PDB file of C-alpha atoms in Angstrom:
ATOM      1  CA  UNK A   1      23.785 114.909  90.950  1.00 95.00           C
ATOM      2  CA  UNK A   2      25.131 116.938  94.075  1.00 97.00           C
ATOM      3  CA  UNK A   3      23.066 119.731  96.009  1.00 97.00           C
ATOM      4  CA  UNK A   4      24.611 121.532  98.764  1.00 96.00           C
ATOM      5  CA  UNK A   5      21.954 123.263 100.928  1.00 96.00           C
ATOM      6  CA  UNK A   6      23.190 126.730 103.003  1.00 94.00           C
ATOM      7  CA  UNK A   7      21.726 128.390 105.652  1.00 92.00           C
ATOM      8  CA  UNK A   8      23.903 130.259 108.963  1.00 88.00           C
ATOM      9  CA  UNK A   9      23.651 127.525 111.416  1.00 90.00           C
ATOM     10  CA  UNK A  10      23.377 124.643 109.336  1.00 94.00           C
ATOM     11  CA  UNK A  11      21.407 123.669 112.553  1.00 95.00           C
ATOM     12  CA  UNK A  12      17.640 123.140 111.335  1.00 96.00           C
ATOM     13  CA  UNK A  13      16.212 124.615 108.360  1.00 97.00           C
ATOM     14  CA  UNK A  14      19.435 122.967 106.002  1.00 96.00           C
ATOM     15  CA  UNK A  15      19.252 119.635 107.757  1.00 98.00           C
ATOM     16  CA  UNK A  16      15.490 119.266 107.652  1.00 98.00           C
ATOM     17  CA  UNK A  17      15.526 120.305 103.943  1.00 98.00           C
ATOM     18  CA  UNK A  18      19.160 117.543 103.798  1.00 98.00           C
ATOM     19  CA  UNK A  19      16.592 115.225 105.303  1.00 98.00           C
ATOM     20  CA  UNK A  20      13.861 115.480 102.920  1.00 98.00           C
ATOM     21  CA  UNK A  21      15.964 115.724  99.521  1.00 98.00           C
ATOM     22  CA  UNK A  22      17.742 112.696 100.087  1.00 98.00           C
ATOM     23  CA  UNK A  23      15.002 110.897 100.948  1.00 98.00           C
ATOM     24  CA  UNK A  24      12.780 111.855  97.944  1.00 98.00           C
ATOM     25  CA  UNK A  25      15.614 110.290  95.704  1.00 97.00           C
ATOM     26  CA  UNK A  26      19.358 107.825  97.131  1.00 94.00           C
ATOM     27  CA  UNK A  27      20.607 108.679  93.745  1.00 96.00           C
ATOM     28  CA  UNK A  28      21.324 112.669  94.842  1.00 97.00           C
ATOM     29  CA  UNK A  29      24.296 113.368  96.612  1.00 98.00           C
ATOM     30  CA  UNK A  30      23.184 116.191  99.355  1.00 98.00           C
ATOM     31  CA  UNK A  31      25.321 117.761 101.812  1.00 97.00           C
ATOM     32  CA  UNK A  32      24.326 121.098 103.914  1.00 96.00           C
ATOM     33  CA  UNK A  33      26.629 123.631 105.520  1.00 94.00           C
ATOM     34  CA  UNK A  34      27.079 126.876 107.287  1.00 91.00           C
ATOM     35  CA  UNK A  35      28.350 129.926 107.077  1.00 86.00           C
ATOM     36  CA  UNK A  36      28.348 130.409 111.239  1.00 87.00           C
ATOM     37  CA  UNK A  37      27.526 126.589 111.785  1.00 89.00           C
ATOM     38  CA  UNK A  38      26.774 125.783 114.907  1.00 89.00           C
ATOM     39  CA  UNK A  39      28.694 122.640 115.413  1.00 92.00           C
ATOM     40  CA  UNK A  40      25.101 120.737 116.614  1.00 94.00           C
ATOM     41  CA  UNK A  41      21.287 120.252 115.121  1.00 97.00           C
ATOM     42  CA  UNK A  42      18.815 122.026 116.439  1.00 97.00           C
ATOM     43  CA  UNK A  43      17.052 118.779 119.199  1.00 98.00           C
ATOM     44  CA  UNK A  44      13.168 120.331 117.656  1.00 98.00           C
ATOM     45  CA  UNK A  45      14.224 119.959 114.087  1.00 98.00           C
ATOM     46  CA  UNK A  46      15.667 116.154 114.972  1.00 98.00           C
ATOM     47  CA  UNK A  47      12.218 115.697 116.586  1.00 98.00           C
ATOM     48  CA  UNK A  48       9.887 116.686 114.039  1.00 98.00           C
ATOM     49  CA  UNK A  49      11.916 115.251 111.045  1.00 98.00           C
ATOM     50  CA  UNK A  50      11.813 111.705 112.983  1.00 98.00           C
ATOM     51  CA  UNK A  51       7.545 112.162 113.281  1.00 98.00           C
ATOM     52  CA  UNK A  52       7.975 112.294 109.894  1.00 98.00           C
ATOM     53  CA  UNK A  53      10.012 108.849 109.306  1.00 98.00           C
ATOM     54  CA  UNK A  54      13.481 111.027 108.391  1.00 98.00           C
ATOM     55  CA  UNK A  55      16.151 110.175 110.861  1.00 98.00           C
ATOM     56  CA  UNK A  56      19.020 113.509 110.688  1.00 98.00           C
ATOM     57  CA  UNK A  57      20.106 112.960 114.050  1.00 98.00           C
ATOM     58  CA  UNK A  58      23.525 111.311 112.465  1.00 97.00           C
ATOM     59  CA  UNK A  59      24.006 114.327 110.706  1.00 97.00           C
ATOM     60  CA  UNK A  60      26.499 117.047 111.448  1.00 96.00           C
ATOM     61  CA  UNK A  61      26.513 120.671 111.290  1.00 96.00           C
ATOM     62  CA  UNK A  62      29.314 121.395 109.293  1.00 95.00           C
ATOM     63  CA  UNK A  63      31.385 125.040 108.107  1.00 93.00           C
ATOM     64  CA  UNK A  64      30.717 126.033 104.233  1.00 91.00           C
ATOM     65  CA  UNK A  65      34.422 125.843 104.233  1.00 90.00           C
ATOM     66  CA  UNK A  66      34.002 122.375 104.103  1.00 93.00           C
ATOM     67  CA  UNK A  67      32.450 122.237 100.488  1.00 93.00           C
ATOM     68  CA  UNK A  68      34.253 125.177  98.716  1.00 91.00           C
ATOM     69  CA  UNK A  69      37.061 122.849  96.695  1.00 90.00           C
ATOM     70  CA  UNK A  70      33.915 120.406  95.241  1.00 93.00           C
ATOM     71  CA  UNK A  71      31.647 121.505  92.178  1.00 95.00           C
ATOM     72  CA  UNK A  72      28.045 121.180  92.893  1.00 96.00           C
ATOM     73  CA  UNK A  73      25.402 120.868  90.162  1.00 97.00           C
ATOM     74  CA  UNK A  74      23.037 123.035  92.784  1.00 96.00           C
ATOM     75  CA  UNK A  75      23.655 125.269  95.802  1.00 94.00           C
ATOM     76  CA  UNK A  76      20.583 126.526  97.495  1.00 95.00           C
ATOM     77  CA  UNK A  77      20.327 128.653 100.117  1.00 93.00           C
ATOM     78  CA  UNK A  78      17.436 128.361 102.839  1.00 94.00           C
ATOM     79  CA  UNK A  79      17.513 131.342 104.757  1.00 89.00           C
ATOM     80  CA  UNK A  80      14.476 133.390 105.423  1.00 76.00           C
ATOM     81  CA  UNK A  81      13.423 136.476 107.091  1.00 62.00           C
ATOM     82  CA  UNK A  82      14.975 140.149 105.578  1.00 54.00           C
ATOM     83  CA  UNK A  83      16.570 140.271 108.051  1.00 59.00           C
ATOM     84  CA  UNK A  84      18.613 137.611 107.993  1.00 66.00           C
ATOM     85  CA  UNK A  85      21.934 137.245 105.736  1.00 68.00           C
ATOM     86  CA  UNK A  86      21.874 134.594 103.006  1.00 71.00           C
ATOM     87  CA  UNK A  87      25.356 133.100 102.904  1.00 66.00           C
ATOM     88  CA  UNK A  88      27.399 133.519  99.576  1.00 73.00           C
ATOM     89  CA  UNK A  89      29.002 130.155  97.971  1.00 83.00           C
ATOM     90  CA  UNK A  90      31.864 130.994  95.674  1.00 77.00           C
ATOM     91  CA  UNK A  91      32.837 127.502  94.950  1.00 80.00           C
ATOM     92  CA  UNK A  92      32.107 125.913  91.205  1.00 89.00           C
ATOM     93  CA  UNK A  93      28.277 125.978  90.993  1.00 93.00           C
ATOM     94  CA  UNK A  94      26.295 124.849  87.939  1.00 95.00           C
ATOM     95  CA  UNK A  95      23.003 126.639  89.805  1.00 94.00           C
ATOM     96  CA  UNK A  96      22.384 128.727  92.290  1.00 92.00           C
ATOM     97  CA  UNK A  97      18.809 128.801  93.826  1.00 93.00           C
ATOM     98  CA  UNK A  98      16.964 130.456  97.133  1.00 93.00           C
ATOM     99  CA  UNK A  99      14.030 129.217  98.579  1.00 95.00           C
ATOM    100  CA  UNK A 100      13.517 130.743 101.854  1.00 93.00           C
ATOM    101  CA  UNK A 101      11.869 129.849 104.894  1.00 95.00           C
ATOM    102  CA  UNK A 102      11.274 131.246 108.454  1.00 93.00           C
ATOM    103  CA  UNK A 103      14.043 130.241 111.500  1.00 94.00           C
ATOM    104  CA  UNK A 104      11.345 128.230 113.309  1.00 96.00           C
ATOM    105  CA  UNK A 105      14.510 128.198 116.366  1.00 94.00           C
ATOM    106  CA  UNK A 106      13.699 132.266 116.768  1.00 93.00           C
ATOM    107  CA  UNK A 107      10.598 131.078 117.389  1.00 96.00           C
ATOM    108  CA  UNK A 108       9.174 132.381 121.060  1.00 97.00           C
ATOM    109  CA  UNK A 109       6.640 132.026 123.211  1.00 98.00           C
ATOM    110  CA  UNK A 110       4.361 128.988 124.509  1.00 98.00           C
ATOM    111  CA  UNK A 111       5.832 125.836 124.171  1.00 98.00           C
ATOM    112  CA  UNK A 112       2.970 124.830 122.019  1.00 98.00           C
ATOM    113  CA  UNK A 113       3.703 127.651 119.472  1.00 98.00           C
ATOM    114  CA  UNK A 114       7.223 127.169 119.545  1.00 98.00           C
ATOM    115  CA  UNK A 115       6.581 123.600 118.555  1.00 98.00           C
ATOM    116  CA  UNK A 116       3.978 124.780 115.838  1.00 98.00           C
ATOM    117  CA  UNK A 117       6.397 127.171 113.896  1.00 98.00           C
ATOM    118  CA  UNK A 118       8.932 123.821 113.731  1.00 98.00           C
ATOM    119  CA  UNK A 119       5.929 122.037 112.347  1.00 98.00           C
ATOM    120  CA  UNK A 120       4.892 124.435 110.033  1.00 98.00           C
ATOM    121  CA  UNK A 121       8.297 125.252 108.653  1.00 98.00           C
ATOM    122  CA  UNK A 122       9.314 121.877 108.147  1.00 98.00           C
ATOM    123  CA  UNK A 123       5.830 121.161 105.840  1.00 98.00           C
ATOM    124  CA  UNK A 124       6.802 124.518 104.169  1.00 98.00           C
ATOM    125  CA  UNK A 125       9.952 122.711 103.392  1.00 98.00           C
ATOM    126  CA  UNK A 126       9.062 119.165 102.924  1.00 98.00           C
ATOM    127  CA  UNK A 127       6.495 121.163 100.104  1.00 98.00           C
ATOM    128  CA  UNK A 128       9.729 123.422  98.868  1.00 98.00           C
ATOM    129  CA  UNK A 129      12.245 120.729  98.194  1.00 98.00           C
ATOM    130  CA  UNK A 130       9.356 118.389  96.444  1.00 98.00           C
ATOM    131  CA  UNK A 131       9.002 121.010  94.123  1.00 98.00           C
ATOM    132  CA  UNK A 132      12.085 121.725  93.609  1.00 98.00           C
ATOM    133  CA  UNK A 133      13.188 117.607  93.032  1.00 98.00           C
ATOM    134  CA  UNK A 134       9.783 117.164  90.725  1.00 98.00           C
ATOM    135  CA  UNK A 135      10.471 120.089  88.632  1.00 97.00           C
ATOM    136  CA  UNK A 136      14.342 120.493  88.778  1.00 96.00           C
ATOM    137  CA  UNK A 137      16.208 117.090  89.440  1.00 96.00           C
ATOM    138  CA  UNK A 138      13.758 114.425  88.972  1.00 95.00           C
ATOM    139  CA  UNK A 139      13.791 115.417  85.292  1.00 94.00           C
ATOM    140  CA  UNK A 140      17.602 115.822  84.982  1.00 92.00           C
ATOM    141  CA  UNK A 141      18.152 112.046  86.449  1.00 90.00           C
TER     142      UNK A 141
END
């Protein structure tokens, strides 16, 4: 089973939900990418995926380009906002799913909030992705 995860930066939102897939199950191949990727993680995503007992500070924030020659079984985009683009994958996909969530690194004001919106987007995700592997991979496995 491989799932490629997409988001712009492929700084934080991709790499927390990389994180949390792979850990749910060793027996999925995950990558994430970028469309615009950044080239580095975003240091609060590291953070609050490590309170969490998920290390993704080894990972790296790769182009989209990357990926486009492999076939995936699922590509699933993570972007949020309406304002904000979803990238496009036109490599060979078996499924194509969204589920969105706020850029927590937009995020301004206090310190304190700043932090919050990291915490409360990567719950939002840890909760996405579990649905997602209970309901969509788990069974397929």
């Amino acid at each position: 089973m491989k799932v490629l995860i997409l988001c712009t930066g492929n700084s934080c939102r991709s790499q927390m939900a990389h994180g949390f897939l792979q850990s749910f199950d060793d027996r999925i191949a995950v990558s994430s990418a970028g469309t615009e990727a950044s080239g580095r993680l975003n240091e609060k995503a590291v953070q609050v995926m490590k309170e969490v007992g998920i290390d993704i500070s080894h990972h790296t924030s790769d182009s989209v380009d990357k990926y486009l020659g492999e076939a995936w079984d699922y590509v699933i985009t993570v972007c949020g906002g309406a304002n904000e683009a979803c990238p496009a994958f036109m490599g060979q996909v078996k499924h194509r799913l969204h589920i969105g969530f706020d850029d927590p690194s937009h995020a301004e004001g206090t310190p304190e909030f700043i932090m919050s919106e990291f915490y409360r987007v990567r719950d939002e995700i840890k909760a996405g992705f579990h649905k997602f592997y209970t309901e969509q991979i788990k069974p397929a496995l």
